Short mmCIF file of C-alpha atoms and ligand atoms in Angstrom, two decimals:
data_model
loop_
_atom_site.label_atom_id
_atom_site.label_comp_id
_atom_site.label_asym_id
_atom_site.label_seq_id
_atom_site.Cartn_x
_atom_site.Cartn_y
_atom_site.Cartn_z
CA UNK A 20 13.87 -31.81 -14.80
CA UNK A 21 10.21 -31.31 -14.43
CA UNK A 22 8.71 -34.25 -16.26
CA UNK A 23 8.50 -36.72 -13.38
CA UNK A 24 6.59 -34.57 -10.98
CA UNK A 25 3.21 -36.30 -10.99
CA UNK A 26 4.16 -37.85 -7.68
CA UNK A 27 5.02 -34.43 -6.26
CA UNK A 28 1.44 -33.30 -6.23
CA UNK A 29 1.08 -33.14 -2.46
CA UNK A 30 -0.95 -29.97 -2.26
CA UNK A 31 -4.16 -28.88 -3.79
CA UNK A 32 -3.84 -26.26 -6.51
CA UNK A 33 -6.93 -24.83 -8.15
CA UNK A 34 -5.61 -22.21 -10.53
CA UNK A 35 -2.44 -21.22 -12.24
CA UNK A 36 -2.06 -17.84 -13.89
CA UNK A 37 0.85 -17.46 -16.29
CA UNK A 38 1.64 -13.83 -17.10
CA UNK A 39 2.83 -13.66 -20.68
CA UNK A 40 1.43 -10.50 -22.20
CA UNK A 41 4.65 -8.46 -22.17
CA UNK A 42 6.20 -7.21 -25.40
CA UNK A 43 9.69 -8.48 -24.71
CA UNK A 44 11.04 -5.35 -26.37
CA UNK A 45 14.64 -6.11 -25.45
CA UNK A 46 14.60 -9.35 -27.42
CA UNK A 47 14.48 -7.17 -30.57
CA UNK A 48 12.50 -9.89 -32.23
CA UNK A 49 9.46 -10.36 -34.43
CA UNK A 50 8.78 -13.51 -32.39
CA UNK A 51 6.93 -12.95 -29.10
CA UNK A 52 9.36 -13.40 -26.20
CA UNK A 53 7.71 -16.43 -24.63
CA UNK A 54 7.91 -18.29 -27.95
CA UNK A 55 11.71 -18.18 -28.06
CA UNK A 56 13.15 -21.63 -27.39
CA UNK A 57 15.75 -23.25 -25.24
CA UNK A 58 16.48 -26.98 -25.18
CA UNK A 59 13.94 -27.53 -27.92
CA UNK A 60 10.91 -26.02 -26.21
CA UNK A 61 9.50 -22.51 -25.95
CA UNK A 62 9.98 -20.54 -22.74
CA UNK A 63 6.22 -20.79 -22.24
CA UNK A 64 6.34 -24.55 -22.75
CA UNK A 65 8.99 -24.95 -20.03
CA UNK A 66 6.90 -22.91 -17.59
CA UNK A 67 3.75 -24.86 -18.45
CA UNK A 68 5.58 -28.18 -18.02
CA UNK A 69 6.62 -27.13 -14.52
CA UNK A 70 3.14 -25.99 -13.49
CA UNK A 71 1.22 -28.79 -15.18
CA UNK A 72 3.24 -31.33 -13.21
CA UNK A 73 1.37 -29.97 -10.18
CA UNK A 74 -1.95 -31.02 -11.73
CA UNK A 75 -3.79 -27.73 -11.28
CA UNK A 76 -7.51 -27.71 -11.99
CA UNK A 77 -7.15 -24.85 -14.45
CA UNK A 78 -4.37 -22.91 -16.16
CA UNK A 79 -4.93 -19.43 -17.55
CA UNK A 80 -2.34 -17.69 -19.66
CA UNK A 81 -2.50 -13.91 -20.05
CA UNK A 82 -1.49 -13.07 -23.61
CA UNK A 83 -1.07 -9.70 -25.27
CA UNK A 84 1.90 -9.00 -27.51
CA UNK A 85 1.88 -11.46 -30.43
CA UNK A 86 -1.51 -12.73 -29.29
CA UNK A 87 -2.32 -14.86 -32.34
CA UNK A 88 1.05 -16.60 -32.42
CA UNK A 89 1.07 -17.21 -28.67
CA UNK A 90 -2.50 -18.54 -28.66
CA UNK A 91 -1.80 -20.82 -31.63
CA UNK A 92 1.30 -22.17 -29.90
CA UNK A 93 -0.57 -22.59 -26.61
CA UNK A 94 -3.32 -24.59 -28.30
CA UNK A 95 -0.62 -26.93 -29.61
CA UNK A 96 1.47 -27.44 -26.48
CA UNK A 97 -1.24 -27.20 -23.84
CA UNK A 98 -4.74 -27.41 -25.32
CA UNK A 99 -6.44 -27.34 -21.92
CA UNK A 100 -4.88 -24.01 -20.92
CA UNK A 101 -7.16 -21.00 -21.32
CA UNK A 102 -5.77 -17.86 -22.93
CA UNK A 103 -6.88 -14.53 -21.48
CA UNK A 104 -6.37 -11.50 -23.69
CA UNK A 105 -4.87 -8.36 -22.18
CA UNK A 106 -5.27 -5.76 -24.86
CA UNK A 107 -3.18 -3.00 -23.32
CA UNK A 108 -0.40 -3.35 -20.78
CA UNK A 109 -1.93 -2.26 -17.52
CA UNK A 110 0.60 -3.96 -15.26
CA UNK A 111 0.85 -7.31 -13.50
CA UNK A 112 -2.08 -6.42 -11.25
CA UNK A 113 -4.26 -5.58 -14.25
CA UNK A 114 -3.26 -8.86 -15.92
CA UNK A 115 -4.31 -10.82 -12.83
CA UNK A 116 -7.61 -8.91 -12.64
CA UNK A 117 -8.38 -10.07 -16.16
CA UNK A 118 -7.26 -13.63 -15.48
CA UNK A 119 -9.46 -13.95 -12.41
CA UNK A 120 -12.61 -12.75 -14.15
CA UNK A 121 -15.15 -15.55 -13.94
CA UNK A 122 -12.91 -17.78 -11.82
CA UNK A 123 -14.55 -19.68 -9.01
CA UNK A 124 -14.40 -17.71 -5.80
CA UNK A 125 -12.18 -19.87 -3.64
CA UNK A 126 -9.13 -22.08 -3.67
CA UNK A 127 -5.40 -21.65 -4.14
CA UNK A 128 -3.86 -19.84 -7.09
CA UNK A 129 -0.26 -19.94 -8.29
CA UNK A 130 0.99 -16.98 -10.33
CA UNK A 131 4.14 -17.23 -12.45
CA UNK A 132 5.64 -15.37 -15.40
CA UNK A 133 5.92 -16.98 -18.82
CA UNK A 134 9.60 -16.12 -19.22
CA UNK A 135 11.20 -18.07 -16.33
CA UNK A 136 12.01 -21.42 -17.97
CA UNK A 137 14.23 -22.75 -15.17
CA UNK A 138 11.51 -22.85 -12.51
CA UNK A 139 11.13 -26.42 -11.29
CA UNK A 140 7.98 -28.19 -10.24
CA UNK A 141 9.80 -29.27 -7.06
CA UNK A 142 10.28 -25.67 -5.97
CA UNK A 143 6.69 -24.79 -6.86
CA UNK A 144 5.42 -27.79 -4.93
CA UNK A 145 7.34 -26.72 -1.82
CA UNK A 146 6.02 -23.18 -2.16
CA UNK A 147 2.41 -24.33 -2.41
CA UNK A 148 2.86 -26.71 0.49
CA UNK A 149 4.32 -23.97 2.69
CA UNK A 150 1.42 -21.74 1.71
CA UNK A 151 -1.29 -24.28 2.40
CA UNK A 152 0.32 -25.62 5.60
CA UNK A 153 0.72 -22.09 6.97
CA UNK A 154 -2.74 -21.00 5.89
CA UNK A 155 -1.28 -17.71 4.62
CA UNK A 156 -3.13 -15.22 2.47
CA UNK A 157 -0.13 -15.04 0.16
CA UNK A 158 3.27 -16.67 -0.13
CA UNK A 159 5.99 -15.16 -2.29
CA UNK A 160 9.03 -16.95 -3.69
CA UNK A 161 12.08 -14.77 -3.12
CA UNK A 162 15.76 -14.99 -3.94
CA UNK A 163 18.98 -13.27 -2.98
CA UNK A 164 20.71 -12.03 -6.07
CA UNK A 165 24.30 -10.85 -6.32
CA UNK A 166 22.89 -7.99 -8.40
CA UNK A 167 19.26 -7.24 -7.53
CA UNK A 168 18.99 -4.34 -10.00
CA UNK A 169 15.61 -4.13 -11.70
CA UNK A 170 13.73 -6.44 -9.35
CA UNK A 171 11.18 -5.62 -6.67
CA UNK A 172 12.78 -5.65 -3.19
CA UNK A 173 11.42 -7.64 -0.26
CA UNK A 174 10.67 -5.63 2.88
CA UNK A 175 10.38 -8.03 5.79
CA UNK A 176 8.89 -7.50 9.23
CA UNK A 177 10.85 -8.48 12.33
CA UNK A 178 9.14 -11.88 12.47
CA UNK A 179 10.17 -12.50 8.85
CA UNK A 180 6.75 -11.89 7.33
CA UNK A 181 6.47 -9.84 4.18
CA UNK A 182 5.41 -6.25 4.72
CA UNK A 183 5.55 -5.12 1.13
CA UNK A 184 7.41 -5.34 -2.13
CA UNK A 185 8.87 -2.16 -3.49
CA UNK A 186 9.77 -1.86 -7.16
CA UNK A 187 13.26 -0.61 -8.04
CA UNK A 188 11.84 2.56 -9.54
CA UNK A 189 9.75 3.32 -6.47
CA UNK A 190 12.41 2.34 -3.93
CA UNK A 191 14.43 4.60 -1.64
CA UNK A 192 18.23 4.37 -1.66
CA UNK A 193 18.14 2.27 1.51
CA UNK A 194 15.53 -0.11 0.05
CA UNK A 195 17.62 -0.54 -3.10
CA UNK A 196 20.42 -1.96 -0.94
CA UNK A 197 18.20 -4.97 -0.10
CA UNK A 198 19.43 -8.07 -1.87
CA UNK A 199 16.33 -10.20 -1.38
CA UNK A 200 14.08 -9.79 -4.39
CA UNK A 201 10.63 -10.77 -5.56
CA UNK A 202 10.90 -13.67 -8.02
CA UNK A 203 7.47 -12.93 -9.47
CA UNK A 204 6.20 -16.34 -8.32
CA UNK A 205 3.32 -16.16 -5.84
CA UNK A 206 0.71 -18.38 -4.24
CA UNK A 207 -2.47 -16.65 -3.10
CA UNK A 208 -5.65 -17.57 -1.39
CA UNK A 209 -7.92 -16.94 -4.33
CA UNK A 210 -10.82 -15.30 -2.51
CA UNK A 211 -8.50 -12.94 -0.64
CA UNK A 212 -6.56 -12.08 -3.78
CA UNK A 213 -9.75 -11.44 -5.73
CA UNK A 214 -10.82 -8.94 -3.11
CA UNK A 215 -7.41 -7.27 -2.77
CA UNK A 216 -6.88 -6.68 -6.48
CA UNK A 217 -10.03 -4.61 -6.71
CA UNK A 218 -8.19 -2.07 -4.52
CA UNK A 219 -5.01 -1.64 -6.58
CA UNK A 220 -3.97 1.86 -7.57
CA UNK A 221 -1.72 3.05 -10.36
CA UNK A 222 -0.07 5.74 -8.23
CA UNK A 223 3.46 4.49 -8.87
CA UNK A 224 6.44 5.27 -11.08
CA UNK A 225 5.06 3.27 -14.02
CA UNK A 226 1.40 4.26 -13.69
CA UNK A 227 0.47 0.57 -13.78
CA UNK A 228 -1.50 -1.70 -11.49
CA UNK A 229 1.12 -3.69 -9.60
CA UNK A 230 0.20 -7.17 -8.43
CA UNK A 231 2.74 -6.64 -5.68
CA UNK A 232 0.52 -3.99 -4.13
CA UNK A 233 -1.92 -6.77 -3.22
CA UNK A 234 0.63 -7.85 -0.61
CA UNK A 235 0.42 -4.66 1.44
CA UNK A 236 -3.36 -4.54 0.99
CA UNK A 237 -3.66 -8.04 2.43
CA UNK A 238 -1.31 -7.28 5.29
CA UNK A 239 -3.23 -4.08 6.01
CA UNK A 240 -6.33 -6.24 6.33
CA UNK A 241 -4.57 -8.27 9.02
CA UNK A 242 -3.62 -11.21 6.81
CA UNK A 243 -0.29 -13.03 6.91
CA UNK A 244 1.98 -12.86 3.88
CA UNK A 245 5.18 -14.86 3.96
CA UNK A 246 8.28 -14.77 1.75
CA UNK A 247 9.97 -18.09 1.04
CA UNK A 248 13.62 -17.71 0.10
CA UNK A 249 14.76 -20.14 -2.57
CA UNK A 250 18.22 -21.59 -2.00
CA UNK A 251 18.87 -21.63 -5.74
CA UNK A 252 18.38 -18.26 -7.41
CA UNK A 253 19.14 -19.82 -10.81
CA UNK A 254 15.56 -21.10 -10.93
CA UNK A 255 13.93 -17.73 -10.91
CA UNK A 256 16.04 -16.18 -13.66
CA UNK A 257 13.82 -14.50 -16.19
CA UNK A 258 14.65 -13.81 -19.79
CA UNK A 259 14.53 -10.26 -21.09
CA UNK A 260 17.14 -10.26 -23.85
CA UNK A 261 19.12 -12.66 -26.02
CA UNK A 262 22.07 -12.65 -23.66
CA UNK A 263 19.88 -14.00 -20.87
CA UNK A 264 18.32 -16.43 -23.35
CA UNK A 265 21.78 -17.86 -24.07
CA UNK A 266 22.67 -17.92 -20.35
CA UNK A 267 19.51 -19.85 -19.45
CA UNK A 268 20.05 -22.19 -22.40
CA UNK A 269 23.54 -22.96 -21.11
CA UNK A 270 22.24 -23.61 -17.59
CA UNK A 271 19.56 -25.94 -18.90
CA UNK A 272 22.09 -27.67 -21.17
CA UNK A 273 24.26 -28.39 -18.13
CA UNK A 274 21.28 -29.65 -16.13
CA UNK A 275 20.24 -31.97 -18.95
CA UNK A 276 23.76 -33.23 -19.56
CA UNK A 277 24.40 -33.82 -15.86
CA UNK A 278 21.25 -35.93 -15.68
CA UNK A 279 22.36 -38.01 -18.67
CA UNK A 280 25.90 -38.47 -17.36
CA UNK A 281 24.57 -39.56 -13.99
CA UNK A 282 22.43 -42.13 -15.79
CA UNK A 283 25.46 -43.64 -17.55
CA UNK A 284 25.85 -41.64 -20.77
CA UNK A 285 29.40 -40.47 -21.58
CA UNK A 286 29.93 -36.96 -22.85
CA UNK A 287 33.41 -36.02 -23.98
CA UNK A 288 32.66 -32.29 -23.85
CA UNK A 289 29.33 -31.45 -22.17
CA UNK A 290 29.76 -27.73 -22.91
CA UNK A 291 29.43 -28.34 -26.65
CA UNK A 292 26.76 -31.02 -26.36
CA UNK A 293 23.21 -29.71 -26.78
CA UNK A 294 20.36 -32.07 -26.04
CA UNK A 295 16.68 -31.23 -25.95
CA UNK A 296 14.60 -32.12 -22.89
CA UNK A 297 12.51 -34.40 -25.11
CA UNK A 298 15.45 -36.68 -26.06
CA UNK A 299 16.10 -40.12 -24.61
CA UNK A 300 19.61 -41.62 -24.43
CA UNK A 301 20.41 -45.06 -23.05
CA UNK A 302 23.35 -45.96 -20.85
CA UNK A 303 26.84 -46.44 -22.27
CA UNK A 304 26.11 -44.23 -25.24
CA UNK A 305 29.04 -41.91 -25.96
CA UNK A 306 28.41 -38.39 -27.21
CA UNK A 307 31.39 -36.64 -28.80
CA UNK A 308 31.88 -32.85 -28.90
CA UNK A 309 29.91 -30.46 -31.05
CA UNK A 310 26.80 -32.61 -31.14
CA UNK A 311 23.14 -31.57 -30.98
CA UNK A 312 20.37 -34.11 -30.41
CA UNK A 313 16.93 -32.67 -30.82
CA UNK A 314 13.22 -33.37 -30.93
CA UNK A 315 11.95 -36.88 -30.42
CA UNK A 316 15.36 -38.50 -30.87
CA UNK A 317 16.16 -41.74 -29.09
CA UNK A 318 19.74 -43.03 -28.79
CA UNK A 319 20.20 -46.69 -27.92
CA UNK A 320 22.65 -48.33 -25.52
CA UNK A 321 26.31 -48.17 -26.48
CA UNK A 322 25.67 -45.99 -29.51
CA UNK A 323 28.30 -43.44 -30.52
CA UNK A 324 27.16 -40.03 -31.72
CA UNK A 325 29.48 -37.26 -32.94
CA UNK A 326 31.73 -35.45 -33.08
CA UNK A 327 29.90 -32.58 -34.81
CA UNK A 328 26.68 -34.44 -35.45
CA UNK A 329 23.10 -33.20 -35.49
CA UNK A 330 20.23 -35.61 -34.92
CA UNK A 331 16.68 -34.28 -35.21
CA UNK A 332 13.83 -36.72 -34.52
CA UNK A 333 16.12 -39.71 -35.14
CA UNK A 334 16.32 -43.16 -33.65
CA UNK A 335 19.78 -44.61 -33.23
CA UNK A 336 19.92 -48.32 -32.43
CA UNK A 337 22.10 -50.09 -29.91
CA UNK A 338 25.79 -49.98 -30.78
CA UNK A 339 25.27 -47.88 -33.91
CA UNK A 340 27.58 -44.97 -34.70
CA UNK A 341 26.83 -41.63 -36.33
CA UNK A 342 29.91 -39.53 -36.96
CA UNK A 343 30.17 -35.97 -38.37
CA UNK A 344 26.70 -36.21 -39.86
CA UNK A 345 23.39 -34.36 -40.14
CA UNK A 346 20.32 -36.55 -39.78
CA UNK A 347 16.65 -35.74 -39.52
CA UNK A 348 13.70 -38.10 -39.24
CA UNK A 349 15.91 -41.17 -39.75
CA UNK A 350 15.91 -44.56 -38.08
CA UNK A 351 19.41 -46.00 -37.77
CA UNK A 352 19.40 -49.68 -36.98
CA UNK A 353 21.48 -51.40 -34.36
CA UNK A 354 25.14 -51.69 -35.19
CA UNK A 355 24.74 -49.46 -38.28
CA UNK A 356 27.53 -47.08 -39.21
CA UNK A 357 26.73 -43.62 -40.50
CA UNK A 358 29.30 -41.03 -41.59
CA UNK A 359 31.53 -39.25 -41.63
CA UNK A 360 29.76 -36.52 -43.61
CA UNK A 361 26.44 -38.23 -44.23
CA UNK A 362 23.12 -36.47 -44.73
CA UNK A 363 20.09 -38.54 -43.77
CA UNK A 364 16.72 -36.99 -44.54
CA UNK A 365 13.23 -37.96 -43.37
CA UNK A 366 11.92 -41.50 -43.75
CA UNK A 367 15.33 -43.07 -44.07
CA UNK A 368 15.27 -46.43 -42.33
CA UNK A 369 18.64 -48.15 -42.07
CA UNK A 370 18.44 -51.78 -40.98
CA UNK A 371 20.77 -53.50 -38.55
CA UNK A 372 24.48 -53.47 -39.43
CA UNK A 373 24.01 -51.28 -42.47
CA UNK A 374 26.39 -48.59 -43.59
CA UNK A 375 25.85 -45.10 -45.02
CA UNK A 376 29.29 -43.67 -45.62
CA UNK A 377 31.06 -40.48 -46.57
CA UNK A 378 29.18 -37.98 -48.70
CA UNK A 379 26.09 -40.10 -48.96
CA UNK A 380 22.65 -38.45 -48.95
CA UNK A 381 19.53 -40.53 -48.32
CA UNK A 382 15.83 -39.70 -48.32
CA UNK A 383 12.76 -41.93 -48.01
CA UNK A 384 14.78 -45.12 -48.20
CA UNK A 385 14.57 -48.48 -46.51
CA UNK A 386 17.89 -50.32 -46.39
CA UNK A 387 17.85 -54.00 -45.45
CA UNK A 388 20.09 -55.64 -42.90
CA UNK A 389 23.80 -55.57 -43.67
CA UNK A 390 23.50 -53.53 -46.88
CA UNK A 391 26.05 -50.83 -47.59
CA UNK A 392 26.16 -47.51 -49.37
CA UNK A 393 29.72 -46.60 -48.48
CA UNK A 394 30.72 -43.63 -50.64
CA UNK A 395 29.52 -40.54 -52.54
CA UNK A 396 25.95 -41.53 -53.38
CA UNK A 397 22.46 -40.08 -53.55
CA UNK A 398 19.79 -42.59 -52.55
CA UNK A 399 16.24 -41.27 -52.75
CA UNK A 400 12.83 -43.01 -52.79
CA UNK A 401 14.10 -46.57 -52.67
CA UNK A 402 13.79 -49.96 -51.08
CA UNK A 403 17.03 -51.91 -50.79
CA UNK A 404 17.12 -55.54 -49.65
CA UNK A 405 19.58 -57.25 -47.33
CA UNK A 406 23.27 -57.82 -47.98
CA UNK A 407 23.38 -55.50 -50.99
CA UNK A 408 26.29 -53.23 -51.89
CA UNK A 409 25.78 -49.94 -53.66
CA UNK A 410 29.06 -48.91 -55.30
CA UNK A 411 30.70 -45.53 -54.95
CA UNK A 412 29.04 -42.59 -56.66
CA UNK A 413 25.81 -44.36 -57.47
CA UNK A 414 22.89 -42.02 -58.05
CA UNK A 415 19.28 -43.00 -57.62
CA UNK A 416 17.75 -40.86 -60.36
CA UNK A 417 14.38 -40.44 -58.69
CA UNK A 418 13.16 -37.20 -60.23
CA UNK A 419 12.11 -36.83 -63.85
CA UNK A 420 11.66 -33.11 -63.49
CA UNK A 421 8.00 -33.42 -62.59
CA UNK A 422 7.46 -36.53 -60.48
CA UNK A 423 9.44 -38.65 -58.02
CA UNK A 424 9.81 -42.38 -58.76
CA UNK A 425 10.76 -45.43 -56.72
CA UNK A 426 13.72 -47.78 -57.05
CA UNK A 427 13.61 -51.32 -55.72
CA UNK A 428 16.76 -53.39 -55.23
CA UNK A 429 16.70 -56.99 -54.00
CA UNK A 430 18.94 -58.92 -51.62
CA UNK A 431 22.68 -59.41 -52.21
CA UNK A 432 22.70 -57.21 -55.30
CA UNK A 433 25.90 -55.46 -56.43
CA UNK A 434 25.43 -52.03 -57.92
CA UNK A 435 28.61 -51.09 -59.78
CA UNK A 436 30.32 -47.81 -59.05
CA UNK A 437 28.88 -44.77 -60.79
CA UNK A 438 25.64 -46.44 -61.75
CA UNK A 439 22.67 -44.19 -62.58
CA UNK A 440 19.50 -46.02 -61.55
CA UNK A 441 16.79 -44.19 -63.51
CA UNK A 442 13.56 -44.73 -61.58
CA UNK A 443 11.05 -46.26 -61.66
CA UNK A 444 13.32 -49.29 -61.80
CA UNK A 445 13.81 -52.65 -60.18
CA UNK A 446 17.04 -54.61 -59.67
CA UNK A 447 16.45 -58.26 -58.78
CA UNK A 448 17.94 -60.43 -56.04
CA UNK A 449 21.60 -61.16 -56.61
CA UNK A 450 21.68 -58.95 -59.72
CA UNK A 451 24.65 -56.78 -60.72
CA UNK A 452 24.99 -53.57 -62.65
CA UNK A 453 28.19 -52.78 -64.52
CA UNK A 454 30.21 -49.80 -63.29
CA UNK A 455 29.31 -46.60 -65.08
CA UNK A 456 25.97 -47.87 -66.30
CA UNK A 457 22.88 -45.80 -66.88
CA UNK A 458 20.23 -48.35 -65.98
CA UNK A 459 16.84 -47.53 -67.48
CA UNK A 460 15.35 -51.01 -67.66
CA UNK A 461 14.71 -53.52 -64.88
CA UNK A 462 17.53 -55.99 -64.21
CA UNK A 463 16.17 -59.49 -63.41
CA UNK A 464 17.49 -61.58 -60.53
CA UNK A 465 20.93 -62.96 -61.22
CA UNK A 466 21.51 -60.82 -64.35
CA UNK A 467 24.06 -58.06 -64.87
CA UNK A 468 22.73 -54.87 -66.37
CA UNK A 469 25.23 -53.14 -68.62
CA UNK A 470 24.15 -49.76 -69.81
CA UNK A 471 27.16 -47.96 -71.24
CA UNK A 472 28.96 -47.45 -74.55
CA UNK A 473 31.51 -50.11 -75.52
CA UNK A 474 35.04 -48.79 -75.16
CA UNK A 475 37.32 -48.35 -78.21
CA UNK A 476 40.99 -47.26 -78.17
CA UNK A 477 42.27 -45.01 -80.97
CA UNK A 478 45.94 -45.94 -81.20
CA UNK A 479 48.52 -43.16 -81.61
CA UNK A 480 45.95 -40.41 -81.16
CA UNK A 481 48.00 -38.38 -78.66
CA UNK A 482 51.11 -38.33 -80.84
CA UNK A 483 49.02 -37.17 -83.81
CA UNK A 484 46.67 -34.71 -82.13
CA UNK A 485 48.68 -33.48 -79.11
CA UNK A 486 52.24 -33.44 -80.36
CA UNK A 487 54.61 -31.26 -78.33
CA UNK A 488 52.75 -31.84 -75.07
CA UNK A 489 54.21 -33.62 -72.08
CA UNK A 490 51.67 -36.36 -72.70
CA UNK A 491 52.98 -36.83 -76.24
CA UNK A 492 56.61 -36.81 -74.95
CA UNK A 493 55.75 -39.45 -72.36
CA UNK A 494 54.01 -41.57 -74.98
CA UNK A 495 57.01 -41.20 -77.31
CA UNK A 496 59.60 -42.27 -74.73
CA UNK A 497 57.39 -45.13 -73.67
CA UNK A 498 57.33 -46.29 -77.32
CA UNK A 499 61.13 -45.98 -77.52
CA UNK A 500 61.50 -48.20 -74.42
CA UNK A 501 59.37 -50.74 -76.21
CA UNK A 502 56.23 -50.23 -74.14
CA UNK A 503 53.00 -50.31 -76.11
CA UNK A 504 51.98 -46.76 -77.16
CA UNK A 505 48.28 -47.35 -77.20
C1 LIG B 4 7.80 -7.88 -11.76
C2 LIG B 4 7.49 -7.56 -10.29
C3 LIG B 4 8.82 -7.45 -9.53
C4 LIG B 4 9.61 -8.72 -9.66
C5 LIG B 4 9.79 -9.10 -11.13
C6 LIG B 4 10.38 -10.48 -11.24
C7 LIG B 4 5.47 -6.22 -10.37
C8 LIG B 4 4.90 -4.88 -10.22
N1 LIG B 4 6.78 -6.32 -10.21
O1 LIG B 4 8.52 -6.77 -12.24
O2 LIG B 4 8.58 -7.18 -8.15
O3 LIG B 4 10.86 -8.59 -9.03
O4 LIG B 4 8.53 -9.10 -11.82
O5 LIG B 4 10.71 -10.76 -12.55
O6 LIG B 4 4.74 -7.17 -10.58
N2 LIG B 4 2.87 -8.84 -17.69
C9 LIG B 4 1.63 -8.96 -18.26
N3 LIG B 4 0.85 -7.87 -18.37
C10 LIG B 4 1.24 -6.64 -17.92
C11 LIG B 4 2.51 -6.53 -17.33
C12 LIG B 4 3.31 -7.65 -17.22
O7 LIG B 4 1.24 -10.05 -18.67
O8 LIG B 4 0.46 -5.68 -18.06
C13 LIG B 4 3.70 -10.04 -17.58
C14 LIG B 4 5.00 -9.93 -18.37
O9 LIG B 4 4.85 -10.45 -19.67
C15 LIG B 4 5.95 -10.77 -17.52
C16 LIG B 4 5.40 -10.64 -16.10
O10 LIG B 4 4.07 -10.17 -16.24
O11 LIG B 4 5.89 -12.13 -17.90
C17 LIG B 4 6.20 -9.65 -15.27
O12 LIG B 4 6.15 -8.41 -15.91
P1 LIG B 4 7.42 -7.47 -16.03
O13 LIG B 4 7.11 -6.28 -16.78
O14 LIG B 4 8.59 -8.28 -16.47
O15 LIG B 4 7.56 -7.09 -14.50
P2 LIG B 4 8.81 -6.49 -13.80
O16 LIG B 4 8.79 -5.02 -13.98
O17 LIG B 4 10.03 -7.21 -14.22
CA1 LIG B 5 10.70 -8.91 -15.84
#
């Protein structure tokens, strides 16, 4: 993954141009193509992560389709990058002309597309190094594809240099047989590129200015242009439709999971385990199938997550377990047990060795060490002390229809099953509530709050009011056997 590449910055890089103005028509989406996500980050974000690891002096992103959305996103993920607006699609050469306007006249420039999320900073570093070491005018990253359809083909000279790149639509039958293709990743000498792109023509099948034409212009001027074949064509895969989006997502999922497994994380079924690049997982954690861990989540050592669990921006402490649950913005303390079938919402903080059990929903709650909410409860807007037990089917009645109110429960309290805690309310240390209570007044420390009608039994009622039913028959025979009929 690209994050650790600060140390890879061996070669000077002055500019990066990211081409991202295309419509992405085949995505059939109202979202601009480069804003679609894999592994929790936009395609553009993945590309920028890879190039920013090279510490370029300046990054310019050519935007067009969905300009406002792309620029807004760019400002968020990469505030230093400069958007360049391409109003009409004039081709890759036109986009680079716009991006170079006002750029300083010399240096090295890297050009990439915004829709190739698998490009690694390692590969880019090697490309730039080869370019700078060789002193070439241009260096092009190429790949051999099993099916080169749609890509520009690489025409090499006998010494291996690049003569020109011919687009599929402009290629002869013989040229179309060539399997080596243009990845769309280039390093140029900036001054030479700036001069060459003033000479581009649109006399081609698409009537656009092709950046690739700069190659033959440079070579015609006696410059050297060299293709560098990448051993791993996976890296240059671009995304044009949702099928390719899913394919790249699966590749990145495998890369991420492999890295975690190598670092000591167990995954029972990596193919159904989806983890964002931003997630951290410690060694000896075990991830069960059907699990997604997203955003800023952190999973501690020896924790167990899944099966079928989603964690978004959650912290899971050492040795905790989260099973068959959906959790967002929650902190789960060490040794805590969550699930199965638990819904933790933002600002839930479960202390060490706590428990949030089956069919429990929590929101904006702090639960002290060792406290338990084992079954069928809603706990919202509350502070619960240590060692407290909240009985099955307790509801924290936090909403009066207009405002939300807080509930405070002390240490070692015992909330009886089916208690309604009508907030704002406070239950003291060591206090109890009787099962089935509707608690509307504070319960002091050590007291039991009883808030329910006193039971009365109406003897013989079933025989009088439900005669002829099986219940009445059962009551009758019970009476005949001498059992009490109440
Ligand atoms: C381009 C290359 C081709 C290469 C392929 C690799 C040219 C002429 N051809 O073809 O040799 O094999 O990439 O994927 O460059 N873009 C703009 N503005 C434009 C046109 C394109 O910003 O006016 C951006 C697109 O958003 C995209 C990138 O440039 O990110 C490449 O454009 P695209 O239309 O996909 O080029 P290809 O025809 O695939
Ligand atoms: Ca393309």
